[in-house]
């Protein structure tokens, strides 16, 4: 029996020794990474870095694209607004060029005459003046009302002051030069005399 016991102990010792050796090998394998695996991890890390770099570039490109698209939309809207304004105010330059002629017509029409020939001439001038004003009104040009109105610095230019107690304060008492506007834009403000 002691022989069997010795054999059994020897077998147990060998098994225990083999188990310890296997355990040591497994522990050693866990702590040391084979060269192939180590290279793969470095490659993965490099791939991850490259991926992050590409994602950042993509994000920057998308941001740049969105900014460019917004800029393009703004330019497009601005161009549409400019074209609309150009169309709306297309006759401004011709109206500005005609203002001195209209002033001359107005002065001539304000003259008094006893002569029939002069009256006939003034009648013809009134007709021409009326035709010019009709053409300008068709384009949106109109005279700015002034006499008897309250002074508005957007439409009137005060060049003189009056002291008339029968008129309201800030009321226009005299129009020295007629003002004109094209639709909602002032071409020339009215030059006026304003009550204190």
mmCIF file of C-alpha atoms in Angstrom:
data_model
loop_
_atom_site.group_PDB
_atom_site.id
_atom_site.type_symbol
_atom_site.label_atom_id
_atom_site.label_comp_id
_atom_site.label_asym_id
_atom_site.label_seq_id
_atom_site.Cartn_x
_atom_site.Cartn_y
_atom_site.Cartn_z
ATOM 1 C CA UNK A 1 0.000 0.000 0.000
ATOM 2 C CA UNK A 2 2.733 2.408 0.692
ATOM 3 C CA UNK A 3 4.029 1.743 -2.790
ATOM 4 C CA UNK A 4 0.721 2.641 -4.271
ATOM 5 C CA UNK A 5 0.582 5.657 -2.079
ATOM 6 C CA UNK A 6 4.018 6.746 -3.254
ATOM 7 C CA UNK A 7 3.049 6.243 -6.887
ATOM 8 C CA UNK A 8 -0.114 8.173 -6.354
ATOM 9 C CA UNK A 9 1.789 11.016 -4.700
ATOM 10 C CA UNK A 10 4.346 11.019 -7.522
ATOM 11 C CA UNK A 11 1.590 11.146 -10.154
ATOM 12 C CA UNK A 12 -0.142 13.940 -8.216
ATOM 13 C CA UNK A 13 3.136 15.843 -7.950
ATOM 14 C CA UNK A 14 3.781 15.467 -11.685
ATOM 15 C CA UNK A 15 0.259 16.580 -12.502
ATOM 16 C CA UNK A 16 0.627 19.499 -10.121
ATOM 17 C CA UNK A 17 4.006 20.386 -11.623
ATOM 18 C CA UNK A 18 2.564 20.259 -15.176
ATOM 19 C CA UNK A 19 -0.407 22.398 -14.091
ATOM 20 C CA UNK A 20 1.912 24.995 -12.516
ATOM 21 C CA UNK A 21 4.057 25.037 -15.650
ATOM 22 C CA UNK A 22 0.983 25.462 -17.865
ATOM 23 C CA UNK A 23 -0.298 28.222 -15.617
ATOM 24 C CA UNK A 24 3.066 29.989 -15.790
ATOM 25 C CA UNK A 25 3.072 29.701 -19.593
ATOM 26 C CA UNK A 26 -0.446 31.165 -19.807
ATOM 27 C CA UNK A 27 0.515 34.009 -17.499
ATOM 28 C CA UNK A 28 3.628 34.662 -19.553
ATOM 29 C CA UNK A 29 1.564 34.668 -22.780
ATOM 30 C CA UNK A 30 -0.865 37.153 -21.255
ATOM 31 C CA UNK A 31 1.903 39.578 -20.287
ATOM 32 C CA UNK A 32 3.953 39.336 -23.437
ATOM 33 C CA UNK A 33 2.290 40.203 -26.735
ATOM 34 C CA UNK A 34 3.665 38.416 -29.761
ATOM 35 C CA UNK A 35 5.383 40.653 -32.316
ATOM 36 C CA UNK A 36 2.589 40.228 -34.894
ATOM 37 C CA UNK A 37 -0.098 41.345 -32.436
ATOM 38 C CA UNK A 38 2.000 44.289 -31.274
ATOM 39 C CA UNK A 39 2.392 45.473 -34.874
ATOM 40 C CA UNK A 40 -1.350 45.131 -35.496
ATOM 41 C CA UNK A 41 -2.138 47.288 -32.450
ATOM 42 C CA UNK A 42 0.234 50.020 -33.651
ATOM 43 C CA UNK A 43 -1.350 49.826 -37.096
ATOM 44 C CA UNK A 44 -4.827 50.058 -35.576
ATOM 45 C CA UNK A 45 -3.769 53.080 -33.571
ATOM 46 C CA UNK A 46 -2.355 54.697 -36.708
ATOM 47 C CA UNK A 47 -5.553 53.824 -38.581
ATOM 48 C CA UNK A 48 -7.623 55.342 -35.807
ATOM 49 C CA UNK A 49 -5.494 58.494 -35.896
ATOM 50 C CA UNK A 50 -5.880 58.671 -39.681
ATOM 51 C CA UNK A 51 -9.617 58.112 -39.331
ATOM 52 C CA UNK A 52 -9.908 60.926 -36.769
ATOM 53 C CA UNK A 53 -7.848 63.205 -39.010
ATOM 54 C CA UNK A 54 -10.077 62.434 -42.001
ATOM 55 C CA UNK A 55 -13.225 62.993 -39.919
ATOM 56 C CA UNK A 56 -11.889 66.429 -38.863
ATOM 57 C CA UNK A 57 -11.098 67.304 -42.489
ATOM 58 C CA UNK A 58 -14.568 66.170 -43.550
ATOM 59 C CA UNK A 59 -16.177 68.264 -40.809
ATOM 60 C CA UNK A 60 -14.122 71.320 -41.854
ATOM 61 C CA UNK A 61 -15.040 70.760 -45.508
ATOM 62 C CA UNK A 62 -18.742 70.449 -44.629
ATOM 63 C CA UNK A 63 -18.536 73.640 -42.563
ATOM 64 C CA UNK A 64 -16.796 75.440 -45.446
ATOM 65 C CA UNK A 65 -19.422 74.108 -47.867
ATOM 66 C CA UNK A 66 -22.291 75.335 -45.668
ATOM 67 C CA UNK A 67 -20.665 78.763 -45.325
ATOM 68 C CA UNK A 68 -20.145 79.008 -49.083
ATOM 69 C CA UNK A 69 -23.728 77.956 -49.686
ATOM 70 C CA UNK A 70 -24.977 80.620 -47.245
ATOM 71 C CA UNK A 71 -22.727 83.245 -48.893
ATOM 72 C CA UNK A 72 -24.036 82.231 -52.309
ATOM 73 C CA UNK A 73 -27.645 82.541 -51.106
ATOM 74 C CA UNK A 74 -26.887 86.002 -49.660
ATOM 75 C CA UNK A 75 -25.270 87.151 -52.906
ATOM 76 C CA UNK A 76 -28.209 85.774 -54.873
ATOM 77 C CA UNK A 77 -30.715 87.611 -52.632
ATOM 78 C CA UNK A 78 -28.661 90.812 -52.855
ATOM 79 C CA UNK A 79 -28.541 90.572 -56.655
ATOM 80 C CA UNK A 80 -32.308 90.032 -56.814
ATOM 81 C CA UNK A 81 -32.861 93.023 -54.514
ATOM 82 C CA UNK A 82 -30.505 95.178 -56.626
ATOM 83 C CA UNK A 83 -32.223 94.124 -59.856
ATOM 84 C CA UNK A 84 -35.619 94.866 -58.326
ATOM 85 C CA UNK A 85 -34.417 98.286 -57.122
ATOM 86 C CA UNK A 86 -32.829 99.023 -60.507
ATOM 87 C CA UNK A 87 -36.077 98.117 -62.221
ATOM 88 C CA UNK A 88 -38.138 100.105 -59.718
ATOM 89 C CA UNK A 89 -35.952 103.218 -59.936
ATOM 90 C CA UNK A 90 -34.824 102.867 -63.575
ATOM 91 C CA UNK A 91 -36.194 106.301 -64.535
ATOM 92 C CA UNK A 92 -34.448 108.186 -61.714
ATOM 93 C CA UNK A 93 -31.559 109.473 -63.836
ATOM 94 C CA UNK A 94 -33.840 110.818 -66.560
ATOM 95 C CA UNK A 95 -36.106 112.413 -63.955
ATOM 96 C CA UNK A 96 -33.100 114.084 -62.287
ATOM 97 C CA UNK A 97 -31.944 115.367 -65.672
ATOM 98 C CA UNK A 98 -35.412 116.839 -66.393
ATOM 99 C CA UNK A 99 -35.807 118.646 -63.053
ATOM 100 C CA UNK A 100 -34.025 121.857 -64.143
ATOM 101 C CA UNK A 101 -36.199 121.955 -67.285
ATOM 102 C CA UNK A 102 -39.322 121.489 -65.139
ATOM 103 C CA UNK A 103 -38.158 124.351 -62.893
ATOM 104 C CA UNK A 104 -37.723 126.541 -65.978
ATOM 105 C CA UNK A 105 -41.188 125.610 -67.215
ATOM 106 C CA UNK A 106 -42.648 126.413 -63.786
ATOM 107 C CA UNK A 107 -41.024 129.874 -63.716
ATOM 108 C CA UNK A 108 -42.212 130.618 -67.241
ATOM 109 C CA UNK A 109 -45.755 129.508 -66.416
ATOM 110 C CA UNK A 110 -45.812 131.728 -63.309
ATOM 111 C CA UNK A 111 -45.223 134.880 -65.383
ATOM 112 C CA UNK A 112 -48.158 137.212 -66.015
ATOM 113 C CA UNK A 113 -48.902 138.637 -69.437
ATOM 114 C CA UNK A 114 -51.499 140.944 -70.997
ATOM 115 C CA UNK A 115 -50.561 140.081 -74.569
ATOM 116 C CA UNK A 116 -52.619 137.528 -76.512
ATOM 117 C CA UNK A 117 -49.521 136.182 -78.200
ATOM 118 C CA UNK A 118 -47.870 135.584 -74.847
ATOM 119 C CA UNK A 119 -51.031 133.914 -73.541
ATOM 120 C CA UNK A 120 -51.047 131.589 -76.581
ATOM 121 C CA UNK A 121 -47.367 130.782 -75.957
ATOM 122 C CA UNK A 122 -48.052 130.104 -72.261
ATOM 123 C CA UNK A 123 -50.984 127.843 -73.191
ATOM 124 C CA UNK A 124 -48.685 125.811 -75.459
ATOM 125 C CA UNK A 125 -46.060 125.627 -72.696
ATOM 126 C CA UNK A 126 -48.716 124.438 -70.204
ATOM 127 C CA UNK A 127 -49.652 121.650 -72.621
ATOM 128 C CA UNK A 128 -46.018 120.550 -73.045
ATOM 129 C CA UNK A 129 -45.442 120.801 -69.276
ATOM 130 C CA UNK A 130 -48.568 118.684 -68.701
ATOM 131 C CA UNK A 131 -47.367 116.037 -71.150
ATOM 132 C CA UNK A 132 -43.944 115.852 -69.489
ATOM 133 C CA UNK A 133 -45.546 115.588 -66.025
ATOM 134 C CA UNK A 134 -47.948 112.858 -67.270
ATOM 135 C CA UNK A 135 -45.001 110.858 -68.670
ATOM 136 C CA UNK A 136 -43.053 111.264 -65.413
ATOM 137 C CA UNK A 137 -46.078 110.347 -63.288
ATOM 138 C CA UNK A 138 -46.482 107.176 -65.378
ATOM 139 C CA UNK A 139 -42.945 106.260 -64.275
ATOM 140 C CA UNK A 140 -43.762 106.999 -60.621
ATOM 141 C CA UNK A 141 -42.330 110.533 -60.363
ATOM 142 C CA UNK A 142 -44.500 112.950 -58.403
ATOM 143 C CA UNK A 143 -44.165 116.362 -56.798
ATOM 144 C CA UNK A 144 -43.721 116.468 -53.028
ATOM 145 C CA UNK A 145 -46.546 118.464 -51.398
ATOM 146 C CA UNK A 146 -45.120 121.343 -49.394
ATOM 147 C CA UNK A 147 -47.194 124.530 -49.018
ATOM 148 C CA UNK A 148 -49.366 124.322 -45.886
ATOM 149 C CA UNK A 149 -47.845 120.955 -44.851
ATOM 150 C CA UNK A 150 -45.910 120.260 -41.674
ATOM 151 C CA UNK A 151 -42.141 120.324 -42.167
ATOM 152 C CA UNK A 152 -40.690 116.823 -42.650
ATOM 153 C CA UNK A 153 -36.879 116.653 -42.977
ATOM 154 C CA UNK A 154 -37.267 113.498 -45.077
ATOM 155 C CA UNK A 155 -39.046 115.451 -47.833
ATOM 156 C CA UNK A 156 -38.294 119.125 -47.183
ATOM 157 C CA UNK A 157 -35.192 121.269 -46.897
ATOM 158 C CA UNK A 158 -35.690 124.374 -44.763
ATOM 159 C CA UNK A 159 -33.695 127.323 -46.112
ATOM 160 C CA UNK A 160 -35.621 130.183 -44.484
ATOM 161 C CA UNK A 161 -37.654 130.785 -41.361
ATOM 162 C CA UNK A 162 -40.936 132.677 -41.089
ATOM 163 C CA UNK A 163 -42.685 134.291 -38.108
ATOM 164 C CA UNK A 164 -46.404 134.184 -38.922
ATOM 165 C CA UNK A 165 -48.701 133.995 -35.875
ATOM 166 C CA UNK A 166 -51.668 132.922 -38.033
ATOM 167 C CA UNK A 167 -49.840 129.702 -39.056
ATOM 168 C CA UNK A 168 -48.980 126.674 -36.953
ATOM 169 C CA UNK A 169 -45.495 126.123 -35.693
ATOM 170 C CA UNK A 170 -43.357 124.085 -38.110
ATOM 171 C CA UNK A 171 -45.799 124.725 -40.996
ATOM 172 C CA UNK A 172 -44.391 125.402 -44.458
ATOM 173 C CA UNK A 173 -45.349 128.940 -45.485
ATOM 174 C CA UNK A 174 -43.584 129.130 -48.852
ATOM 175 C CA UNK A 175 -42.163 126.698 -51.416
ATOM 176 C CA UNK A 176 -39.020 128.110 -53.028
ATOM 177 C CA UNK A 177 -38.230 125.093 -55.204
ATOM 178 C CA UNK A 178 -40.513 122.126 -55.902
ATOM 179 C CA UNK A 179 -39.325 118.744 -54.669
ATOM 180 C CA UNK A 180 -39.906 115.415 -56.394
ATOM 181 C CA UNK A 181 -39.897 111.778 -55.413
ATOM 182 C CA UNK A 182 -39.765 108.572 -57.426
ATOM 183 C CA UNK A 183 -42.144 106.068 -55.843
ATOM 184 C CA UNK A 184 -40.840 106.052 -52.240
ATOM 185 C CA UNK A 185 -37.404 107.586 -52.930
ATOM 186 C CA UNK A 186 -36.793 111.339 -52.740
ATOM 187 C CA UNK A 187 -35.068 112.609 -55.882
ATOM 188 C CA UNK A 188 -34.881 116.183 -54.660
ATOM 189 C CA UNK A 189 -36.326 117.608 -51.428
ATOM 190 C CA UNK A 190 -38.539 120.703 -51.571
ATOM 191 C CA UNK A 191 -36.722 123.919 -50.614
ATOM 192 C CA UNK A 192 -39.093 125.665 -48.206
ATOM 193 C CA UNK A 193 -39.664 128.485 -45.762
ATOM 194 C CA UNK A 194 -40.866 127.193 -42.393
ATOM 195 C CA UNK A 195 -42.835 128.940 -39.674
ATOM 196 C CA UNK A 196 -41.226 129.051 -36.225
#
